[in-house]
């Protein structure tokens, strides 16, 4: 059995018209396993509702919940109206009943949050996973109106994780075991439709895999069942040389390696969740990024060995960054200095994007957050501290070391008056990182892109 895992994101799940397109794409496959996101905007709204409830604004939170219910009911009724079928009354009733039950549960979670006066990570996961729970059930039901044998499969039965709420780690062994059941579903002629982004911990509480985590769900499921392909269907025709929202000249890449795609996602390209490629890579399953509005476009194929002889493959960027520089007091011994700095980062579970060191100082570039003030206070124990905010990170992916001088020349000539805070080149990873003022980041990225591509 040659299984294809197909994942459709929030924009693909926006309204009844895109739902129809999604179902039409699925119907071209013999054994598809489908993973879907929440409908567009829903996850953000759910988190907002949770925050409002925590602040005591339960009425506002419940208003959001009511609007989510209404929007989903409308998508279903519009869909059924445009696709008449004898079963439609039954489908509509079952959808309304299911959505009602989920929204009822959501309202209970919001009420509980208001009473607690805080949104715990566990509660935040339970609330934010509601979008995928609703969308996956409804899409599977709408498939029936097209005479498709779509069947909703609850993601909690498949995606088993630890209890690290907000960014849970999958338990691969258990996922592999539980995904075996999907083959039985496929063999019986049904198409499983599964909500992405969330799963369940050992104690049966809902967990999420982190923002944009549906890509990761698809890849975990694809690896578990040994799929032939994992296909990420989205609103652009693949992975582009740069973010097409900001760089209109950017072009889709025909092919790239798991390695470069991971770096690209990690350094800010929203098109893929950074962990997506790992499970696929382990089982050597090609990952495709395809445009669901232009299915005829080739898209990008991501495979293990993809060589290129370009100076640089693509670029990505991250806004809202900061740099922290710690310079050792003379009393701190050189060999223990870095250990002390990194121990503080570990304590706060803070990941960073780039780092430069000298014998007695270190500059770390990382996403800005409130924690950085606390971090700076702790670093004062080790050395003098300079915290600079409103920074941006530009990353060139898949660079050739022999061309590093050409690349840095291009960057410096594009920068003009812009100051660079930090530059680092990693030969192993073929990455060139440049930290600069955030307000100049987009403009510089556009210039660098258009000179290099
Ligand atoms: P989905 O809802 O399908 O998960 P996302 O919005 O998460 O879609 O990801 C697709 C978006 O990622 C594109 O619309 C595009 O704006 C953005 N994007 C950022 N960088 C890139 C890139 N290098 N290539 C393609 N898309 C990118
Ligand atoms: N709906 C989730 C989010 O917006 C997961 C996803 O779409 O991938 O982050
Ligand atoms: Mg996404």
GROMACS .gro file of C-alpha atoms and ligand atoms in nm:
model
  490
    1UNK     CA    1   0.000   0.000   0.000
    2UNK     CA    2   0.150   0.332  -0.108
    3UNK     CA    3   0.032   0.591   0.139
    4UNK     CA    4   0.055   0.968   0.091
    5UNK     CA    5   0.024   1.199   0.389
    6UNK     CA    6  -0.133   1.530   0.289
    7UNK     CA    7  -0.136   1.829   0.522
    8UNK     CA    8  -0.355   2.135   0.468
    9UNK     CA    9  -0.287   2.454   0.664
   10UNK     CA   10  -0.505   2.734   0.797
   11UNK     CA   11  -0.545   2.922   0.468
   12UNK     CA   12  -0.643   2.599   0.291
   13UNK     CA   13  -0.909   2.556   0.558
   14UNK     CA   14  -1.039   2.913   0.534
   15UNK     CA   15  -1.392   2.868   0.397
   16UNK     CA   16  -1.634   2.628   0.227
   17UNK     CA   17  -1.476   2.692  -0.115
   18UNK     CA   18  -1.127   2.595   0.000
   19UNK     CA   19  -1.271   2.293   0.183
   20UNK     CA   20  -1.408   2.176  -0.151
   21UNK     CA   21  -1.066   2.224  -0.311
   22UNK     CA   22  -0.901   2.031  -0.028
   23UNK     CA   23  -1.141   1.741  -0.074
   24UNK     CA   24  -1.089   1.745  -0.451
   25UNK     CA   25  -0.712   1.723  -0.408
   26UNK     CA   26  -0.752   1.435  -0.163
   27UNK     CA   27  -0.972   1.246  -0.408
   28UNK     CA   28  -0.680   1.220  -0.654
   29UNK     CA   29  -0.492   0.984  -0.421
   30UNK     CA   30  -0.547   0.614  -0.368
   31UNK     CA   31  -0.443   0.594   0.000
   32UNK     CA   32  -0.430   0.943   0.144
   33UNK     CA   33  -0.394   1.020   0.513
   34UNK     CA   34  -0.502   1.378   0.574
   35UNK     CA   35  -0.383   1.616   0.844
   36UNK     CA   36  -0.554   1.955   0.877
   37UNK     CA   37  -0.498   2.275   1.069
   38UNK     CA   38  -0.764   2.481   1.236
   39UNK     CA   39  -0.953   2.716   1.006
   40UNK     CA   40  -0.774   3.047   0.938
   41UNK     CA   41  -0.749   3.275   1.246
   42UNK     CA   42  -0.904   3.022   1.485
   43UNK     CA   43  -0.593   2.928   1.687
   44UNK     CA   44  -0.507   3.293   1.741
   45UNK     CA   45  -0.863   3.367   1.851
   46UNK     CA   46  -0.862   3.074   2.093
   47UNK     CA   47  -0.542   3.194   2.258
   48UNK     CA   48  -0.686   3.544   2.278
   49UNK     CA   49  -1.000   3.407   2.442
   50UNK     CA   50  -0.785   3.220   2.696
   51UNK     CA   51  -0.592   3.537   2.779
   52UNK     CA   52  -0.909   3.741   2.815
   53UNK     CA   53  -1.060   3.483   3.051
   54UNK     CA   54  -0.741   3.487   3.261
   55UNK     CA   55  -0.777   3.863   3.292
   56UNK     CA   56  -1.132   3.824   3.420
   57UNK     CA   57  -1.295   3.922   3.090
   58UNK     CA   58  -1.502   3.606   3.056
   59UNK     CA   59  -1.780   3.774   2.858
   60UNK     CA   60  -1.535   3.884   2.588
   61UNK     CA   61  -1.382   3.537   2.584
   62UNK     CA   62  -1.723   3.375   2.543
   63UNK     CA   63  -1.804   3.616   2.263
   64UNK     CA   64  -1.499   3.492   2.071
   65UNK     CA   65  -1.605   3.135   2.138
   66UNK     CA   66  -1.953   3.212   2.001
   67UNK     CA   67  -1.805   3.368   1.687
   68UNK     CA   68  -1.589   3.058   1.630
   69UNK     CA   69  -1.901   2.839   1.658
   70UNK     CA   70  -2.094   3.060   1.419
   71UNK     CA   71  -1.813   3.069   1.164
   72UNK     CA   72  -1.782   2.690   1.158
   73UNK     CA   73  -2.156   2.635   1.137
   74UNK     CA   74  -2.164   2.875   0.844
   75UNK     CA   75  -1.879   2.701   0.659
   76UNK     CA   76  -2.065   2.372   0.691
   77UNK     CA   77  -2.403   2.510   0.584
   78UNK     CA   78  -2.248   2.696   0.287
   79UNK     CA   79  -2.062   2.380   0.188
   80UNK     CA   80  -2.372   2.162   0.206
   81UNK     CA   81  -2.579   2.417   0.020
   82UNK     CA   82  -2.333   2.419  -0.270
   83UNK     CA   83  -2.301   2.042  -0.271
   84UNK     CA   84  -2.650   1.898  -0.244
   85UNK     CA   85  -2.672   1.537  -0.128
   86UNK     CA   86  -2.948   1.321   0.016
   87UNK     CA   87  -2.750   1.282   0.339
   88UNK     CA   88  -2.700   1.655   0.393
   89UNK     CA   89  -2.958   1.697   0.668
   90UNK     CA   90  -2.795   1.418   0.867
   91UNK     CA   91  -2.448   1.561   0.803
   92UNK     CA   92  -2.553   1.908   0.910
   93UNK     CA   93  -2.711   1.780   1.232
   94UNK     CA   94  -2.410   1.573   1.321
   95UNK     CA   95  -2.177   1.871   1.253
   96UNK     CA   96  -2.389   2.108   1.460
   97UNK     CA   97  -2.404   1.860   1.747
   98UNK     CA   98  -2.030   1.803   1.742
   99UNK     CA   99  -1.943   2.173   1.725
  100UNK     CA  100  -2.190   2.249   2.004
  101UNK     CA  101  -2.024   1.988   2.226
  102UNK     CA  102  -1.672   2.118   2.153
  103UNK     CA  103  -1.772   2.480   2.211
  104UNK     CA  104  -1.945   2.374   2.534
  105UNK     CA  105  -1.617   2.217   2.646
  106UNK     CA  106  -1.425   2.529   2.538
  107UNK     CA  107  -1.658   2.750   2.742
  108UNK     CA  108  -1.600   2.533   3.047
  109UNK     CA  109  -1.223   2.568   3.001
  110UNK     CA  110  -1.258   2.946   2.966
  111UNK     CA  111  -1.478   2.968   3.278
  112UNK     CA  112  -1.225   2.761   3.473
  113UNK     CA  113  -0.945   2.989   3.350
  114UNK     CA  114  -1.132   3.295   3.468
  115UNK     CA  115  -1.172   3.142   3.814
  116UNK     CA  116  -0.803   3.059   3.829
  117UNK     CA  117  -0.712   3.412   3.723
  118UNK     CA  118  -0.432   3.274   3.504
  119UNK     CA  119  -0.390   3.075   3.184
  120UNK     CA  120  -0.172   2.778   3.275
  121UNK     CA  121   0.032   2.617   2.994
  122UNK     CA  122  -0.184   2.305   3.029
  123UNK     CA  123  -0.506   2.503   2.993
  124UNK     CA  124  -0.362   2.704   2.704
  125UNK     CA  125  -0.296   2.379   2.515
  126UNK     CA  126  -0.643   2.242   2.587
  127UNK     CA  127  -0.798   2.566   2.461
  128UNK     CA  128  -0.579   2.623   2.155
  129UNK     CA  129  -0.613   2.262   2.029
  130UNK     CA  130  -0.989   2.310   1.999
  131UNK     CA  131  -0.955   2.462   1.649
  132UNK     CA  132  -0.809   2.146   1.495
  133UNK     CA  133  -1.050   1.926   1.690
  134UNK     CA  134  -1.342   2.110   1.533
  135UNK     CA  135  -1.205   2.154   1.179
  136UNK     CA  136  -1.095   1.793   1.131
  137UNK     CA  137  -1.431   1.652   1.234
  138UNK     CA  138  -1.627   1.892   1.012
  139UNK     CA  139  -1.410   1.840   0.704
  140UNK     CA  140  -1.449   1.463   0.736
  141UNK     CA  141  -1.827   1.508   0.753
  142UNK     CA  142  -1.831   1.738   0.449
  143UNK     CA  143  -1.641   1.471   0.253
  144UNK     CA  144  -1.948   1.248   0.293
  145UNK     CA  145  -2.154   1.504   0.102
  146UNK     CA  146  -1.920   1.444  -0.195
  147UNK     CA  147  -1.962   1.067  -0.157
  148UNK     CA  148  -1.608   1.034  -0.029
  149UNK     CA  149  -1.533   0.783   0.246
  150UNK     CA  150  -1.370   1.034   0.477
  151UNK     CA  151  -1.342   0.934   0.842
  152UNK     CA  152  -1.245   1.155   1.131
  153UNK     CA  153  -0.969   1.005   1.347
  154UNK     CA  154  -0.903   1.169   1.681
  155UNK     CA  155  -0.540   1.289   1.691
  156UNK     CA  156  -0.514   1.213   2.063
  157UNK     CA  157  -0.527   0.844   1.975
  158UNK     CA  158  -0.217   0.879   1.756
  159UNK     CA  159   0.006   1.166   1.865
  160UNK     CA  160   0.140   1.066   2.207
  161UNK     CA  161   0.369   1.317   2.375
  162UNK     CA  162   0.533   1.412   2.702
  163UNK     CA  163   0.380   1.682   2.924
  164UNK     CA  164   0.586   1.976   2.803
  165UNK     CA  165   0.277   2.189   2.737
  166UNK     CA  166   0.314   2.442   2.457
  167UNK     CA  167   0.593   2.251   2.287
  168UNK     CA  168   0.540   1.886   2.369
  169UNK     CA  169   0.793   1.625   2.261
  170UNK     CA  170   0.644   1.337   2.064
  171UNK     CA  171   0.684   0.983   2.193
  172UNK     CA  172   0.790   0.825   1.865
  173UNK     CA  173   0.758   0.468   1.984
  174UNK     CA  174   0.397   0.510   2.094
  175UNK     CA  175   0.312   0.713   1.784
  176UNK     CA  176   0.451   0.436   1.564
  177UNK     CA  177   0.242   0.179   1.749
  178UNK     CA  178  -0.081   0.377   1.738
  179UNK     CA  179  -0.050   0.488   1.374
  180UNK     CA  180  -0.062   0.121   1.272
  181UNK     CA  181  -0.441   0.151   1.304
  182UNK     CA  182  -0.446   0.394   1.010
  183UNK     CA  183  -0.360   0.112   0.772
  184UNK     CA  184  -0.672  -0.076   0.879
  185UNK     CA  185  -0.878   0.236   0.813
  186UNK     CA  186  -0.722   0.272   0.465
  187UNK     CA  187  -0.764  -0.097   0.386
  188UNK     CA  188  -1.135  -0.066   0.460
  189UNK     CA  189  -1.152   0.204   0.194
  190UNK     CA  190  -1.174   0.503   0.430
  191UNK     CA  191  -0.967   0.821   0.422
  192UNK     CA  192  -0.853   0.928   0.769
  193UNK     CA  193  -0.884   1.299   0.847
  194UNK     CA  194  -0.681   1.400   1.151
  195UNK     CA  195  -0.638   1.732   1.331
  196UNK     CA  196  -0.276   1.849   1.335
  197UNK     CA  197  -0.092   2.044   1.605
  198UNK     CA  198  -0.208   1.855   1.914
  199UNK     CA  199  -0.180   1.524   2.087
  200UNK     CA  200  -0.205   1.376   2.430
  201UNK     CA  201   0.031   1.314   2.718
  202UNK     CA  202   0.055   1.001   2.929
  203UNK     CA  203  -0.201   1.133   3.176
  204UNK     CA  204  -0.447   1.190   2.889
  205UNK     CA  205  -0.430   1.569   2.893
  206UNK     CA  206  -0.418   1.759   2.562
  207UNK     CA  207  -0.075   1.885   2.454
  208UNK     CA  208   0.037   2.089   2.153
  209UNK     CA  209   0.350   2.061   1.942
  210UNK     CA  210   0.406   2.438   1.921
  211UNK     CA  211   0.280   2.702   1.682
  212UNK     CA  212   0.245   2.590   1.322
  213UNK     CA  213   0.277   2.235   1.458
  214UNK     CA  214   0.043   2.067   1.208
  215UNK     CA  215   0.333   2.023   0.964
  216UNK     CA  216   0.511   1.832   1.238
  217UNK     CA  217   0.205   1.613   1.306
  218UNK     CA  218   0.195   1.522   0.936
  219UNK     CA  219   0.560   1.429   0.932
  220UNK     CA  220   0.534   1.222   1.252
  221UNK     CA  221   0.240   1.029   1.108
  222UNK     CA  222   0.410   0.994   0.768
  223UNK     CA  223   0.723   0.849   0.928
  224UNK     CA  224   0.522   0.620   1.154
  225UNK     CA  225   0.336   0.457   0.864
  226UNK     CA  226   0.628   0.466   0.617
  227UNK     CA  227   0.444   0.694   0.375
  228UNK     CA  228   0.558   0.727   0.017
  229UNK     CA  229   0.542   1.107   0.039
  230UNK     CA  230   0.458   1.374   0.294
  231UNK     CA  231   0.293   1.667   0.120
  232UNK     CA  232   0.253   2.007   0.280
  233UNK     CA  233  -0.023   2.181   0.085
  234UNK     CA  234  -0.024   2.555   0.146
  235UNK     CA  235  -0.089   2.890  -0.023
  236UNK     CA  236   0.243   2.928  -0.209
  237UNK     CA  237   0.411   2.711  -0.473
  238UNK     CA  238   0.686   2.569  -0.254
  239UNK     CA  239   0.980   2.697  -0.052
  240UNK     CA  240   1.095   3.023  -0.210
  241UNK     CA  241   1.439   3.183  -0.222
  242UNK     CA  242   1.301   3.434   0.030
  243UNK     CA  243   0.972   3.511   0.202
  244UNK     CA  244   0.739   3.592  -0.091
  245UNK     CA  245   0.531   3.825   0.127
  246UNK     CA  246   0.826   4.062   0.151
  247UNK     CA  247   1.026   3.970  -0.158
  248UNK     CA  248   0.802   3.969  -0.466
  249UNK     CA  249   1.099   3.861  -0.682
  250UNK     CA  250   1.151   3.541  -0.479
  251UNK     CA  251   1.124   3.215  -0.676
  252UNK     CA  252   1.026   2.866  -0.563
  253UNK     CA  253   1.310   2.615  -0.532
  254UNK     CA  254   1.256   2.296  -0.732
  255UNK     CA  255   1.450   2.088  -0.484
  256UNK     CA  256   1.638   2.122  -0.159
  257UNK     CA  257   1.785   1.899   0.112
  258UNK     CA  258   1.625   1.815   0.446
  259UNK     CA  259   1.923   1.986   0.600
  260UNK     CA  260   1.882   2.321   0.421
  261UNK     CA  261   1.503   2.317   0.460
  262UNK     CA  262   1.541   2.265   0.835
  263UNK     CA  263   1.785   2.555   0.864
  264UNK     CA  264   1.556   2.772   0.661
  265UNK     CA  265   1.254   2.694   0.880
  266UNK     CA  266   1.457   2.737   1.195
  267UNK     CA  267   1.578   3.079   1.083
  268UNK     CA  268   1.232   3.215   1.024
  269UNK     CA  269   1.075   3.080   0.701
  270UNK     CA  270   0.717   3.028   0.818
  271UNK     CA  271   0.633   2.786   0.537
  272UNK     CA  272   0.752   2.484   0.744
  273UNK     CA  273   0.762   2.408   1.114
  274UNK     CA  274   1.134   2.359   1.200
  275UNK     CA  275   1.088   2.003   1.331
  276UNK     CA  276   0.898   1.882   1.023
  277UNK     CA  277   1.190   1.738   0.832
  278UNK     CA  278   1.339   1.525   1.109
  279UNK     CA  279   1.094   1.231   1.111
  280UNK     CA  280   1.082   1.234   0.729
  281UNK     CA  281   1.460   1.239   0.704
  282UNK     CA  282   1.495   0.941   0.938
  283UNK     CA  283   1.287   0.728   0.704
  284UNK     CA  284   1.407   0.901   0.389
  285UNK     CA  285   1.056   1.007   0.285
  286UNK     CA  286   1.045   1.293   0.034
  287UNK     CA  287   0.856   1.600   0.155
  288UNK     CA  288   0.674   1.813  -0.102
  289UNK     CA  289   0.557   2.170  -0.049
  290UNK     CA  290   0.270   2.238  -0.289
  291UNK     CA  291   0.028   2.518  -0.365
  292UNK     CA  292  -0.327   2.411  -0.308
  293UNK     CA  293  -0.456   2.700  -0.522
  294UNK     CA  294  -0.226   2.598  -0.810
  295UNK     CA  295  -0.193   2.221  -0.780
  296UNK     CA  296  -0.037   2.206  -1.127
  297UNK     CA  297   0.271   2.396  -1.006
  298UNK     CA  298   0.564   2.166  -0.931
  299UNK     CA  299   0.631   2.296  -0.581
  300UNK     CA  300   0.945   2.207  -0.388
  301UNK     CA  301   1.075   1.857  -0.334
  302UNK     CA  302   1.277   1.808  -0.017
  303UNK     CA  303   1.506   1.506  -0.016
  304UNK     CA  304   1.818   1.376   0.156
  305UNK     CA  305   2.075   1.448  -0.114
  306UNK     CA  306   2.017   1.763  -0.302
  307UNK     CA  307   2.337   1.918  -0.422
  308UNK     CA  308   2.362   2.260  -0.577
  309UNK     CA  309   2.652   2.466  -0.699
  310UNK     CA  310   2.492   2.802  -0.628
  311UNK     CA  311   2.673   3.060  -0.415
  312UNK     CA  312   2.370   3.057  -0.190
  313UNK     CA  313   2.043   2.864  -0.199
  314UNK     CA  314   1.796   3.092  -0.019
  315UNK     CA  315   1.763   3.343   0.260
  316UNK     CA  316   1.537   3.394   0.555
  317UNK     CA  317   1.503   3.647   0.832
  318UNK     CA  318   1.375   3.692   1.184
  319UNK     CA  319   1.241   4.013   1.332
  320UNK     CA  320   1.210   4.114   1.697
  321UNK     CA  321   1.550   3.986   1.804
  322UNK     CA  322   1.792   4.108   2.068
  323UNK     CA  323   2.162   4.069   2.137
  324UNK     CA  324   2.313   4.020   2.480
  325UNK     CA  325   2.686   4.073   2.523
  326UNK     CA  326   2.856   3.953   2.839
  327UNK     CA  327   3.220   4.049   2.898
  328UNK     CA  328   3.392   3.859   3.176
  329UNK     CA  329   3.515   4.033   3.490
  330UNK     CA  330   3.884   3.972   3.525
  331UNK     CA  331   3.814   3.751   3.826
  332UNK     CA  332   3.616   3.501   3.615
  333UNK     CA  333   3.848   3.239   3.472
  334UNK     CA  334   3.838   3.204   3.095
  335UNK     CA  335   3.758   2.835   3.091
  336UNK     CA  336   3.456   2.864   3.318
  337UNK     CA  337   3.321   3.185   3.163
  338UNK     CA  338   3.126   3.032   2.874
  339UNK     CA  339   2.996   2.747   3.090
  340UNK     CA  340   2.851   3.002   3.331
  341UNK     CA  341   2.686   3.202   3.053
  342UNK     CA  342   2.528   2.897   2.893
  343UNK     CA  343   2.414   2.761   3.231
  344UNK     CA  344   2.200   3.073   3.275
  345UNK     CA  345   2.046   3.018   2.929
  346UNK     CA  346   1.978   2.656   3.011
  347UNK     CA  347   1.812   2.747   3.337
  348UNK     CA  348   1.565   2.965   3.145
  349UNK     CA  349   1.532   2.707   2.865
  350UNK     CA  350   1.627   2.975   2.617
  351UNK     CA  351   1.737   2.878   2.268
  352UNK     CA  352   1.949   3.125   2.074
  353UNK     CA  353   2.010   3.175   1.704
  354UNK     CA  354   2.368   3.289   1.672
  355UNK     CA  355   2.665   3.339   1.898
  356UNK     CA  356   3.006   3.503   1.869
  357UNK     CA  357   3.281   3.466   2.126
  358UNK     CA  358   3.620   3.606   2.209
  359UNK     CA  359   3.841   3.476   2.490
  360UNK     CA  360   3.654   3.681   2.749
  361UNK     CA  361   3.328   3.793   2.595
  362UNK     CA  362   3.026   3.644   2.426
  363UNK     CA  363   2.748   3.795   2.214
  364UNK     CA  364   2.427   3.597   2.182
  365UNK     CA  365   2.149   3.675   1.935
  366UNK     CA  366   1.806   3.548   2.039
  367UNK     CA  367   1.436   3.628   2.013
  368UNK     CA  368   1.338   3.923   2.229
  369UNK     CA  369   1.113   3.859   2.528
  370UNK     CA  370   1.049   3.991   2.878
  371UNK     CA  371   1.280   3.725   3.020
  372UNK     CA  372   1.581   3.906   2.878
  373UNK     CA  373   1.568   4.170   3.156
  374UNK     CA  374   1.590   3.897   3.417
  375UNK     CA  375   1.861   3.724   3.215
  376UNK     CA  376   2.070   4.040   3.206
  377UNK     CA  377   2.049   4.069   3.585
  378UNK     CA  378   2.177   3.715   3.624
  379UNK     CA  379   2.460   3.772   3.377
  380UNK     CA  380   2.587   4.061   3.592
  381UNK     CA  381   2.721   3.793   3.831
  382UNK     CA  382   2.953   3.683   3.551
  383UNK     CA  383   3.047   4.002   3.370
  384UNK     CA  384   2.940   4.337   3.234
  385UNK     CA  385   2.623   4.311   3.028
  386UNK     CA  386   2.492   4.499   2.726
  387UNK     CA  387   2.139   4.420   2.610
  388UNK     CA  388   2.039   4.559   2.270
  389UNK     CA  389   1.682   4.523   2.152
  390UNK     CA  390   1.500   4.590   1.822
  391UNK     CA  391   1.741   4.376   1.623
  392UNK     CA  392   1.682   4.158   1.321
  393UNK     CA  393   1.859   3.850   1.190
  394UNK     CA  394   1.925   3.785   0.822
  395UNK     CA  395   2.036   3.431   0.738
  396UNK     CA  396   2.181   3.306   0.410
  397UNK     CA  397   2.116   2.934   0.372
  398UNK     CA  398   2.323   2.682   0.179
  399UNK     CA  399   2.622   2.909   0.125
  400UNK     CA  400   2.940   2.795  -0.035
  401UNK     CA  401   3.247   2.866   0.182
  402UNK     CA  402   3.451   2.954  -0.127
  403UNK     CA  403   3.204   3.229  -0.202
  404UNK     CA  404   3.194   3.373   0.149
  405UNK     CA  405   3.388   3.684   0.041
  406UNK     CA  406   3.144   3.749  -0.244
  407UNK     CA  407   2.848   3.701  -0.014
  408UNK     CA  408   2.981   3.930   0.257
  409UNK     CA  409   3.069   4.192  -0.008
  410UNK     CA  410   2.710   4.179  -0.133
  411UNK     CA  411   2.576   4.213   0.217
  412UNK     CA  412   2.801   4.505   0.304
  413UNK     CA  413   2.722   4.686  -0.020
  414UNK     CA  414   2.347   4.634   0.038
  415UNK     CA  415   2.371   4.758   0.393
  416UNK     CA  416   2.485   5.107   0.301
  417UNK     CA  417   2.465   5.309   0.622
  418UNK     CA  418   2.320   5.024   0.825
  419UNK     CA  419   2.531   4.903   1.118
  420UNK     CA  420   2.595   4.536   1.167
  421UNK     CA  421   2.595   4.407   1.524
  422UNK     CA  422   2.726   4.065   1.452
  423UNK     CA  423   2.819   3.841   1.162
  424UNK     CA  424   2.894   3.471   1.175
  425UNK     CA  425   2.965   3.202   0.919
  426UNK     CA  426   2.934   2.831   0.989
  427UNK     CA  427   3.104   2.616   0.732
  428UNK     CA  428   2.950   2.291   0.856
  429UNK     CA  429   2.599   2.429   0.832
  430UNK     CA  430   2.677   2.654   0.535
  431UNK     CA  431   2.504   2.942   0.706
  432UNK     CA  432   2.585   3.310   0.715
  433UNK     CA  433   2.411   3.505   0.991
  434UNK     CA  434   2.398   3.884   1.013
  435UNK     CA  435   2.240   4.077   1.301
  436UNK     CA  436   2.137   4.439   1.236
  437UNK     CA  437   1.877   4.697   1.338
  438UNK     CA  438   1.528   4.555   1.300
  439UNK     CA  439   1.398   4.864   1.119
  440UNK     CA  440   1.649   4.807   0.838
  441UNK     CA  441   1.606   4.431   0.819
  442UNK     CA  442   1.335   4.396   0.553
  443UNK     CA  443   1.481   4.658   0.324
  444UNK     CA  444   1.827   4.503   0.352
  445UNK     CA  445   1.692   4.152   0.302
  446UNK     CA  446   1.519   4.263  -0.019
  447UNK     CA  447   1.836   4.426  -0.148
  448UNK     CA  448   2.056   4.128  -0.063
  449UNK     CA  449   1.804   3.890  -0.218
  450UNK     CA  450   1.779   4.084  -0.540
  451UNK     CA  451   2.155   4.107  -0.577
  452UNK     CA  452   2.212   3.738  -0.514
  453UNK     CA  453   1.924   3.584  -0.709
  454LIG     P1  454  -0.025   2.713   0.630
  454LIG     O1  455  -0.143   2.781   0.688
  454LIG     O2  456  -0.055   2.638   0.505
  454LIG     O3  457   0.052   2.632   0.731
  454LIG     P2  458   0.171   2.922   0.656
  454LIG     O4  459   0.115   3.060   0.655
  454LIG     O5  460   0.210   2.863   0.788
  454LIG     O6  461   0.070   2.829   0.579
  454LIG     O7  462   0.299   2.913   0.560
  454LIG     C1  463   0.292   2.959   0.428
  454LIG     C2  464   0.342   3.102   0.421
  454LIG     O8  465   0.480   3.105   0.459
  454LIG     C3  466   0.341   3.161   0.284
  454LIG     O9  467   0.216   3.218   0.254
  454LIG     C4  468   0.452   3.265   0.289
  454LIG    O10  469   0.396   3.391   0.311
  454LIG     C5  470   0.533   3.227   0.412
  454LIG     N1  471   0.676   3.211   0.384
  454LIG     C6  472   0.776   3.265   0.456
  454LIG     N2  473   0.895   3.236   0.404
  454LIG     C7  474   0.872   3.157   0.296
  454LIG     C8  475   0.956   3.096   0.200
  454LIG     N3  476   1.088   3.105   0.204
  454LIG     N4  477   0.897   3.024   0.103
  454LIG     C9  478   0.763   3.012   0.096
  454LIG     N5  479   0.679   3.069   0.182
  454LIG    C10  480   0.731   3.141   0.283
  455LIG     N1  481  -0.332   2.595   1.405
  455LIG     C1  482  -0.199   2.589   1.462
  455LIG     C2  483  -0.133   2.724   1.457
  455LIG     O1  484  -0.190   2.819   1.404
  455LIG     C3  485  -0.114   2.484   1.400
  455LIG     C4  486  -0.091   2.494   1.250
  455LIG     O2  487  -0.171   2.558   1.180
  455LIG     O3  488   0.003   2.435   1.201
  455LIG     O4  489  -0.024   2.739   1.506
  456LIG    MG1  490   0.210   2.668   0.867
   0.00000   0.00000   0.00000
